[in-house]
Short mmCIF file of C-alpha atoms and ligand atoms in Angstrom, two decimals:
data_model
loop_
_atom_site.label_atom_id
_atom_site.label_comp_id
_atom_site.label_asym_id
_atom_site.label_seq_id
_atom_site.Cartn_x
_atom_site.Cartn_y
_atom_site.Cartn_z
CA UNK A 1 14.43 -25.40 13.25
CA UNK A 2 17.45 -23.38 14.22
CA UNK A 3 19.95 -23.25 12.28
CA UNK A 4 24.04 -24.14 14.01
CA UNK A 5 26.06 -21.04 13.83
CA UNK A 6 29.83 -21.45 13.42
CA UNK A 7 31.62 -19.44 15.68
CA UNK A 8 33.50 -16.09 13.52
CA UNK A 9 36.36 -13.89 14.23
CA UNK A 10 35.42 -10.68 15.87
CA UNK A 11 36.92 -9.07 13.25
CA UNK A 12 34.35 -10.35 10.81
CA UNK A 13 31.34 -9.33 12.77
CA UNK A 14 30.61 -6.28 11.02
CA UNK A 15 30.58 -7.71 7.98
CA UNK A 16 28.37 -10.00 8.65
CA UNK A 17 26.51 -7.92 10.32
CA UNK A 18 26.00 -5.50 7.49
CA UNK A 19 25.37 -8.77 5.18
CA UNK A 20 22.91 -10.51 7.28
CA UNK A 21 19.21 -10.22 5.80
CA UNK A 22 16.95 -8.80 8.80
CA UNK A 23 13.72 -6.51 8.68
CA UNK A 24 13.31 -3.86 10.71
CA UNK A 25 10.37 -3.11 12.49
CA UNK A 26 10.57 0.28 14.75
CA UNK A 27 11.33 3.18 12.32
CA UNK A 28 9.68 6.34 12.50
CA UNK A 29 9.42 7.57 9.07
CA UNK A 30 9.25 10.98 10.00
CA UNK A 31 12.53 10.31 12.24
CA UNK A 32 14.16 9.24 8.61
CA UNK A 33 13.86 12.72 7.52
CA UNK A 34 17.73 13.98 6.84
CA UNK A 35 18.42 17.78 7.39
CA UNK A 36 19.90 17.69 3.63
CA UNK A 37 16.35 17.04 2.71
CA UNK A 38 14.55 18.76 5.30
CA UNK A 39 15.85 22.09 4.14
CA UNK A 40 15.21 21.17 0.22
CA UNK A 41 11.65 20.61 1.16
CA UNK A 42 11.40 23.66 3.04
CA UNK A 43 12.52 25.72 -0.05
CA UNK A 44 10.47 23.55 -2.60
CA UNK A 45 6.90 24.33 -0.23
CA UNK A 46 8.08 27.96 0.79
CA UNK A 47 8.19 26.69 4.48
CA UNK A 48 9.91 28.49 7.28
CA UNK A 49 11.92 26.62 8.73
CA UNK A 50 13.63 28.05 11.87
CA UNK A 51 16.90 27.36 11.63
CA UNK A 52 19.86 28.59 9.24
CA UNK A 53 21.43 25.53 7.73
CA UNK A 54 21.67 21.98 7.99
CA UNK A 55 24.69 22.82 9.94
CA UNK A 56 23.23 25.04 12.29
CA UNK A 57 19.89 21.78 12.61
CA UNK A 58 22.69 19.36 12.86
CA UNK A 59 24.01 21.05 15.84
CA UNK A 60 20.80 21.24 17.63
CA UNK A 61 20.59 17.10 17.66
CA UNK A 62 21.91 17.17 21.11
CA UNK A 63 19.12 15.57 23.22
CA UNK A 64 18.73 14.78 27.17
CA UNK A 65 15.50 13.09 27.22
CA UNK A 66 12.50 12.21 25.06
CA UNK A 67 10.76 15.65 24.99
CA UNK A 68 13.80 17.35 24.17
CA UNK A 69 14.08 15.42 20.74
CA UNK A 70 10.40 15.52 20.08
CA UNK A 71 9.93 19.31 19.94
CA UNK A 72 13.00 19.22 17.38
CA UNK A 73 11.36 15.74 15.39
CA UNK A 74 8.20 17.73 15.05
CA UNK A 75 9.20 21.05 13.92
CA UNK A 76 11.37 19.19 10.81
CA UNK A 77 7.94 17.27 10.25
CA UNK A 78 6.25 20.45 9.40
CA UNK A 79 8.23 20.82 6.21
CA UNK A 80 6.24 18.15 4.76
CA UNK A 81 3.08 18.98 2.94
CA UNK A 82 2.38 17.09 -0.42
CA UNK A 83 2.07 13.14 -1.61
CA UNK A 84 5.54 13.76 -3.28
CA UNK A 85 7.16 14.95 -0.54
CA UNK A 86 6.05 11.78 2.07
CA UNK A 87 6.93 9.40 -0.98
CA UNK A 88 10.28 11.40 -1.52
CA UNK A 89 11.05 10.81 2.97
CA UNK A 90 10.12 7.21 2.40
CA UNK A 91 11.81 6.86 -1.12
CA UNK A 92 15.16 8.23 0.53
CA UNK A 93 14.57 5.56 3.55
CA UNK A 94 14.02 2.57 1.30
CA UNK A 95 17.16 3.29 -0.55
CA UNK A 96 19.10 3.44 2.97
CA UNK A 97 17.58 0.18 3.71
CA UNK A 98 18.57 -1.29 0.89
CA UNK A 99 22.32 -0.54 1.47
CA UNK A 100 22.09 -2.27 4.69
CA UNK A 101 20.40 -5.53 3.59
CA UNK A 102 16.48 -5.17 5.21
CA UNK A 103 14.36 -7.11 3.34
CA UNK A 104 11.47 -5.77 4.80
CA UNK A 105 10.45 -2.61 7.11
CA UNK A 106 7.36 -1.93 8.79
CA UNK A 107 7.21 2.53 8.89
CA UNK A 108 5.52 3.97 11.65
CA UNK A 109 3.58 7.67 10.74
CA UNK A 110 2.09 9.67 13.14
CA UNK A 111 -0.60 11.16 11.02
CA UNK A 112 -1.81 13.76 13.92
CA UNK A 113 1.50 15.47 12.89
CA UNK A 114 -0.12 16.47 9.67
CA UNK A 115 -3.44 16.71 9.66
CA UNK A 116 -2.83 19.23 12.53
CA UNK A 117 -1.08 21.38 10.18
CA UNK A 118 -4.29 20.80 7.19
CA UNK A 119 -2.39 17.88 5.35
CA UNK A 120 -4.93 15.64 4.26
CA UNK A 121 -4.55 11.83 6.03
CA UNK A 122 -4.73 11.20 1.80
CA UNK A 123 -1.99 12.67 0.97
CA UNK A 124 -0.07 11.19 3.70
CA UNK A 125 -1.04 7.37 3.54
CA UNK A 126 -0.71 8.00 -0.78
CA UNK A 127 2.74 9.24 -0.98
CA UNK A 128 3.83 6.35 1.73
CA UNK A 129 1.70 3.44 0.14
CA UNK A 130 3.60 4.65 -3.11
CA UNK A 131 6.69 4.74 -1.70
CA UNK A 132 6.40 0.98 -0.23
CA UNK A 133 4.90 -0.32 -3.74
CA UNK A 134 7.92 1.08 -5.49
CA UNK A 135 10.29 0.19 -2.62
CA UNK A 136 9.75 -3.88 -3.38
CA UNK A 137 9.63 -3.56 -7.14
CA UNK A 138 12.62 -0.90 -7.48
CA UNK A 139 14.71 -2.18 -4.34
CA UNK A 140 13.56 -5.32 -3.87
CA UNK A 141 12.36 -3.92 0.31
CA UNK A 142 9.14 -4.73 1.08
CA UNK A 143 7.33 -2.01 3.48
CA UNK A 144 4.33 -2.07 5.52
CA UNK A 145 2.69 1.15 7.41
CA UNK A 146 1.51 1.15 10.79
CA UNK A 147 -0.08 4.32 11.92
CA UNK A 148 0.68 5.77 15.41
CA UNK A 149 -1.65 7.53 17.75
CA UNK A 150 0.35 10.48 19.37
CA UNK A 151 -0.24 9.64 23.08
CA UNK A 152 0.12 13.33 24.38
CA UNK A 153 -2.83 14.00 22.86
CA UNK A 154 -6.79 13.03 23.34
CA UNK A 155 -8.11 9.41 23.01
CA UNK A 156 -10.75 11.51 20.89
CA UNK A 157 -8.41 13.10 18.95
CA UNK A 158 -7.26 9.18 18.42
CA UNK A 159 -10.69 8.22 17.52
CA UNK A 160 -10.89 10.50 14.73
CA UNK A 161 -8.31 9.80 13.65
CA UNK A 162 -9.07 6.35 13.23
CA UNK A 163 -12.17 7.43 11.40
CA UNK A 164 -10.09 9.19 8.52
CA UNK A 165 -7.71 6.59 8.03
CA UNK A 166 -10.58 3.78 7.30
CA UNK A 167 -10.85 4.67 3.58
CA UNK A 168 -7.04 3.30 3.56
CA UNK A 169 -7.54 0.27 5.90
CA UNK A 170 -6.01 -1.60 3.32
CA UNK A 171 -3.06 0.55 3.08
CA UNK A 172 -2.42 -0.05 6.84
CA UNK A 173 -1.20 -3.03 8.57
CA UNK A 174 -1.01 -2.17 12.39
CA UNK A 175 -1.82 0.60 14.93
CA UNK A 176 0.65 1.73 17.41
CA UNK A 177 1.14 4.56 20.30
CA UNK A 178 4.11 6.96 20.13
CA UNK A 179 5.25 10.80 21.53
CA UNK A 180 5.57 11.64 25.23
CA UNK A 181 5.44 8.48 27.35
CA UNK A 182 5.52 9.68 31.06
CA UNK A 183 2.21 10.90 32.27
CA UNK A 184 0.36 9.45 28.97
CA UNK A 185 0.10 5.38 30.20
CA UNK A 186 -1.24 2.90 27.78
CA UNK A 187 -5.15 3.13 29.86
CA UNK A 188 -5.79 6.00 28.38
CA UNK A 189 -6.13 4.88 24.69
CA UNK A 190 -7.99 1.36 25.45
CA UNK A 191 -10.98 2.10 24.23
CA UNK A 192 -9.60 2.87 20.85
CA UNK A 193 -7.24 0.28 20.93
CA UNK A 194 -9.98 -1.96 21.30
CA UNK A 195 -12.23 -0.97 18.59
CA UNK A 196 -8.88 -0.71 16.37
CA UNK A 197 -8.80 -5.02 17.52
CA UNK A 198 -11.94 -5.26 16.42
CA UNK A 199 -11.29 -3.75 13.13
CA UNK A 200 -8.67 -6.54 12.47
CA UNK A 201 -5.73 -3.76 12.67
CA UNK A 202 -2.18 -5.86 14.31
CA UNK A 203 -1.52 -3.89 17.31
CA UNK A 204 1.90 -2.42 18.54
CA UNK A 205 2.94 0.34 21.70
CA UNK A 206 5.74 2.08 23.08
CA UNK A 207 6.17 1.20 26.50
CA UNK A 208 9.10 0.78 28.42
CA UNK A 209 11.80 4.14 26.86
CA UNK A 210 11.43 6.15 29.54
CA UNK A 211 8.11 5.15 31.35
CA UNK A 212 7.98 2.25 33.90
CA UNK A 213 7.36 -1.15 33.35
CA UNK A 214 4.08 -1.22 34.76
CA UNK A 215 3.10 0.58 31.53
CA UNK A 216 4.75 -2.47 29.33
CA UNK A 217 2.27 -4.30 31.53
CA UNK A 218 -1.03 -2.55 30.61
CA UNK A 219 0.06 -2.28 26.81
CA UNK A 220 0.31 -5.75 26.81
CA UNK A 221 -3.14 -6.59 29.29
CA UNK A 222 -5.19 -3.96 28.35
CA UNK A 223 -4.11 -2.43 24.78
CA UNK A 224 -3.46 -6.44 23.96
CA UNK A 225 -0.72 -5.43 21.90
CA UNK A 226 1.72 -7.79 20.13
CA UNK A 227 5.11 -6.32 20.63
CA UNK A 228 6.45 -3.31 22.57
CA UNK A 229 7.94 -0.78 21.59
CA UNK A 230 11.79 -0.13 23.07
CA UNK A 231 10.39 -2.08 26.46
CA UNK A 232 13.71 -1.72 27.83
CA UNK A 233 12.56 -0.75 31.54
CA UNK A 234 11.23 -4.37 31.83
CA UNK A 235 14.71 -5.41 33.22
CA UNK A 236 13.25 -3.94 36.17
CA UNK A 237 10.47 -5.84 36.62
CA UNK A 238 11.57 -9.87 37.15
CA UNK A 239 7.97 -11.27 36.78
CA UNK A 240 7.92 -9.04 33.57
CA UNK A 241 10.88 -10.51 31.88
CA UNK A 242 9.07 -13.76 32.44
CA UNK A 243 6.29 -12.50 31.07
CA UNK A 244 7.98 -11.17 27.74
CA UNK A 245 10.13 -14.34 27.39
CA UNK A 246 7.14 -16.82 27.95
CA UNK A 247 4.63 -15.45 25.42
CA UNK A 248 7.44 -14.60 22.90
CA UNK A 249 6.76 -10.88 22.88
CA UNK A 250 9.04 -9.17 20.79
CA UNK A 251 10.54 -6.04 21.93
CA UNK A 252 12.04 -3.81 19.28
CA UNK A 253 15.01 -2.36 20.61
CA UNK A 254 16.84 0.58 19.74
CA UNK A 255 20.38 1.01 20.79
CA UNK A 256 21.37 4.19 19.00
CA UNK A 257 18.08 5.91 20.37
CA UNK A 258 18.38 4.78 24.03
CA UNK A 259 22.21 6.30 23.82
CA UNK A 260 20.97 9.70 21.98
CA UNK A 261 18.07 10.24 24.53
CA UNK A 262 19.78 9.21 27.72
CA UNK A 263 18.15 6.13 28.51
CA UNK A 264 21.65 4.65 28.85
CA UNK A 265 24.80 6.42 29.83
CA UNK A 266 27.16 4.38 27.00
CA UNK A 267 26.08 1.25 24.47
CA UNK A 268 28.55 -0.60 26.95
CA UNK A 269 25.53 -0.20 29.65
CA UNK A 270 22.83 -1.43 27.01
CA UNK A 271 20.43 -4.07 28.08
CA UNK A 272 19.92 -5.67 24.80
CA UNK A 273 22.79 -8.95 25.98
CA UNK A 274 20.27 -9.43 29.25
CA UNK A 275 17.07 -8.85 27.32
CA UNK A 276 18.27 -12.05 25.15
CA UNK A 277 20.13 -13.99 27.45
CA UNK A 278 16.47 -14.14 29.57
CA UNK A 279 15.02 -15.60 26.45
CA UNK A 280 13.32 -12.59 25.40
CA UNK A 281 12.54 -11.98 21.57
CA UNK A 282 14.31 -8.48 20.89
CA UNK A 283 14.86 -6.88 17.76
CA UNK A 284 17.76 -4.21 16.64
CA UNK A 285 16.04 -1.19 14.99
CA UNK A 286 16.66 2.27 14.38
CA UNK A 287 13.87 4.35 15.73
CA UNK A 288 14.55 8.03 14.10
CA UNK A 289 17.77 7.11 12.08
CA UNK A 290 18.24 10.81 10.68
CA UNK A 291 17.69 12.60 14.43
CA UNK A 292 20.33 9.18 16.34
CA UNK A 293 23.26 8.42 14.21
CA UNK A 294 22.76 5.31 12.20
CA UNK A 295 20.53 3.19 10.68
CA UNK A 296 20.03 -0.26 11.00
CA UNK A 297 23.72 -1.52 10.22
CA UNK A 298 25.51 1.53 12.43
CA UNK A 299 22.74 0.33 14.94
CA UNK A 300 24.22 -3.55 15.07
CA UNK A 301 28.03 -2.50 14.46
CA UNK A 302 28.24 -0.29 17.35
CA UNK A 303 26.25 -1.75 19.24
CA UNK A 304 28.31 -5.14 18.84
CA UNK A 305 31.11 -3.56 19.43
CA UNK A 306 30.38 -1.91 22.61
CA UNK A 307 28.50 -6.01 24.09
CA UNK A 308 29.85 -9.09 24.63
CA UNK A 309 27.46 -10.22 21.12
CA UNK A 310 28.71 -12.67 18.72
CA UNK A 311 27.21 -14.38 15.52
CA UNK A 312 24.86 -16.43 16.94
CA UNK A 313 23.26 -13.55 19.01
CA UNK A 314 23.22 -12.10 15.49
CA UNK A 315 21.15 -14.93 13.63
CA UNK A 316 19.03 -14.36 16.79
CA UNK A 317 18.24 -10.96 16.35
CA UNK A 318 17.66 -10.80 12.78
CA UNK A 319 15.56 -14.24 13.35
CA UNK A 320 13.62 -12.66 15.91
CA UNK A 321 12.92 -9.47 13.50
CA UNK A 322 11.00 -11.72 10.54
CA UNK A 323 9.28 -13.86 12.84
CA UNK A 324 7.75 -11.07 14.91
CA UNK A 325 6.88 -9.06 11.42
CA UNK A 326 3.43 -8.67 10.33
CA UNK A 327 4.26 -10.01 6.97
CA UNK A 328 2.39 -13.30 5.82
CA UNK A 329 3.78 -16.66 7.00
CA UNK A 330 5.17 -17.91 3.49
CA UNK A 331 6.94 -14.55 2.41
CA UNK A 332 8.29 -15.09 6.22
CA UNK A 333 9.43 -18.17 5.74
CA UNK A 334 11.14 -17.37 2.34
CA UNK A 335 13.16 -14.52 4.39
CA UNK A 336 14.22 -17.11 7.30
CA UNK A 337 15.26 -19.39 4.40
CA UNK A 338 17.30 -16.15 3.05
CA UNK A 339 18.95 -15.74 6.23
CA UNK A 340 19.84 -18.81 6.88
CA UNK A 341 21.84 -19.31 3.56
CA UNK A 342 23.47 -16.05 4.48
CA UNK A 343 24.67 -17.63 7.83
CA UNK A 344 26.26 -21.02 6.45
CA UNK A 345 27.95 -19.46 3.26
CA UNK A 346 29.26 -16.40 5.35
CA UNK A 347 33.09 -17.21 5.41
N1 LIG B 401 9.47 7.44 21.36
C1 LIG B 401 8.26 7.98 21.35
N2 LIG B 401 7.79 8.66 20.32
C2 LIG B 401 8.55 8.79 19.23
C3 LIG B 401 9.81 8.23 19.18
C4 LIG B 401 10.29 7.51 20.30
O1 LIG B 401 11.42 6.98 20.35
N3 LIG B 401 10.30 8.56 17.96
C5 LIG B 401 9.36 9.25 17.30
N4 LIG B 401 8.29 9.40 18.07
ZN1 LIG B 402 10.00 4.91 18.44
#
């Protein structure tokens, strides 16, 4: 049942914006990692880190594609080497969360990240399973991990990596497919993808930032995933669109991402009006909040600010973000419940 949503001044958007409960379900948790804390970390583990200051890092968040942010995303990464230090990224995350009113988050990790540098895939998945137990009883956020294969590298290298995460299946709700898109299409991790479907994991890719829709296509036909990942080529691709809109596949969006990496010139270009106006299930998310300006509520408010998006475009985005969520249908339904009390006592 959808609920009727009373027209509201545009000068009340934000608020309810910020107010609204949503989830969010496209957040790096590496890409949460604040130079503040990137630099205490360093000190704590005796890292080298190769730049000055947080000032100096700060300044070096000035991206023109993909790649260009990656080789910055993974060098902060390699500050991280105990449980402690992946429950204090995701602790600091949570807390963010909070502020901003997600009742539930779904963290991406990209494992490969760590266990290339000798971190054990234990102390990863521990220190973020922690952080996610303590997140719903402290903060009231419940969190759920879903473990990325880096796509620039080997579908081997995937496969074993598979292999060490099984002792923590049950720490680990969903697979998905992250890093370099150009020149790494969704074919070349089927086989793992499939034996990951087989294994009962949800499944998830990025498709769609920078590469060409026909790689939305195979994610969805031959990885079978469930949503995509940004996906916001497929306004290129009509019979896509259709696609996307007919089997209610959710695409979570990032606006703040697609404007730091170049994907769009301005939020005022965004696709995110024409992605839901074609009847298309898209989310709002933050991607790498630290590394893009904002989390979730700077991602709505300037977003919203830049489209022609009112309040019931709103109620459709964070509706959109609990029903495509991997959480279990009655906790779902308790969140939809949430949000729709939100919506008719906003005034
Ligand atoms: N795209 C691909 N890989 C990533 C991203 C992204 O936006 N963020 C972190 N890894
Ligand atoms: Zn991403």
């Amino acid at each position: 049942m959808m609920t009727l949503i009373r027209p509201i001044a545009a000068d009340r958007l934000p608020e309810l914006l910020q107010l609204m409960p949503k989830a969010e379900l496209h957040i790096h948790i590496e890409g949460s990692l604040e130079p503040e804390l990137i630099f205490a970390l360093a000190q704590r583990n005796g890292v080298r880190f190769p730049y000055a200051n947080v000032e100096a890092l700060r300044r070096a968040y000035a991206f023109s594609n993909l790649q260009s942010f990656l080789d910055i995303y993974y060098a902060g990464a390699s500050v991280l080497l105990t449980e402690q230090d992946f429950y204090d990224m995701a602790r600091a995350y949570f807390v963010k969360a909070a502020e901003d009113h997600v009742l539930h988050a779904e963290l991406f990790f990209d494992p490969q990240t760590h266990t290339a540098r000798g971190v054990a895939m234990d102390t990863v998945v521990k220190g973020l399973h922690r952080a996610c137990v303590d997140a719903k009883a402290e903060l009231g956020v419940s969190g759920l991990l879903i473990m990325c294969f880096l796509r620039h590298l080997s579908e081997e290298d995937a496969f074993a990596t598979l292999e060490q995460a099984l002792p923590f299946r049950d720490h680990i709700v969903g697979i998905g497919l992250d890093s370099g898109e150009v020149g790494n299409p969704p074919e070349k991790f089927a086989r793992v993808f499939a034996r990951c479907r087989q294994l009962g994991f949800r499944l998830v890719a990025h498709a769609g930032e920078e590469g060409p829709p026909a790689y939305v296509w195979t994610a969805l036909d031959l990885l079978k995933v469930e949503r995509i990942d940004h996906g916001v080529q497929s306004t290129h691709d009509a019979a896509l669109m259709q696609r996307l809109a007919q089997d209610r596949i959710a695409l979570t969006v990032c606006p703040l991402s697609n404007l730091k990496l170049c994907v769009f010139p301005d939020l005022a270009s965004h696709t995110l009006g024409q992605l839901l106006a074609a009847g298309i299930a898209a989310t709002v998310n933050s991607d790498d909040p630290a590394y893009f300006g904002g989390y979730m509520n700077d991602n709505f408010t300037r977003t919203f600010a830049a489209l022609p998006l009112g309040a019931v475009e709103a109620y459709t985005l964070a509706r959109n973000s609990f029903e495509a969520s991997f959480i279990e249908p009655s906790a779902k339904q308790a969140f939809i419940s949430q949000l729709d009390e939100s919506f008719a006592t906003f005034r």
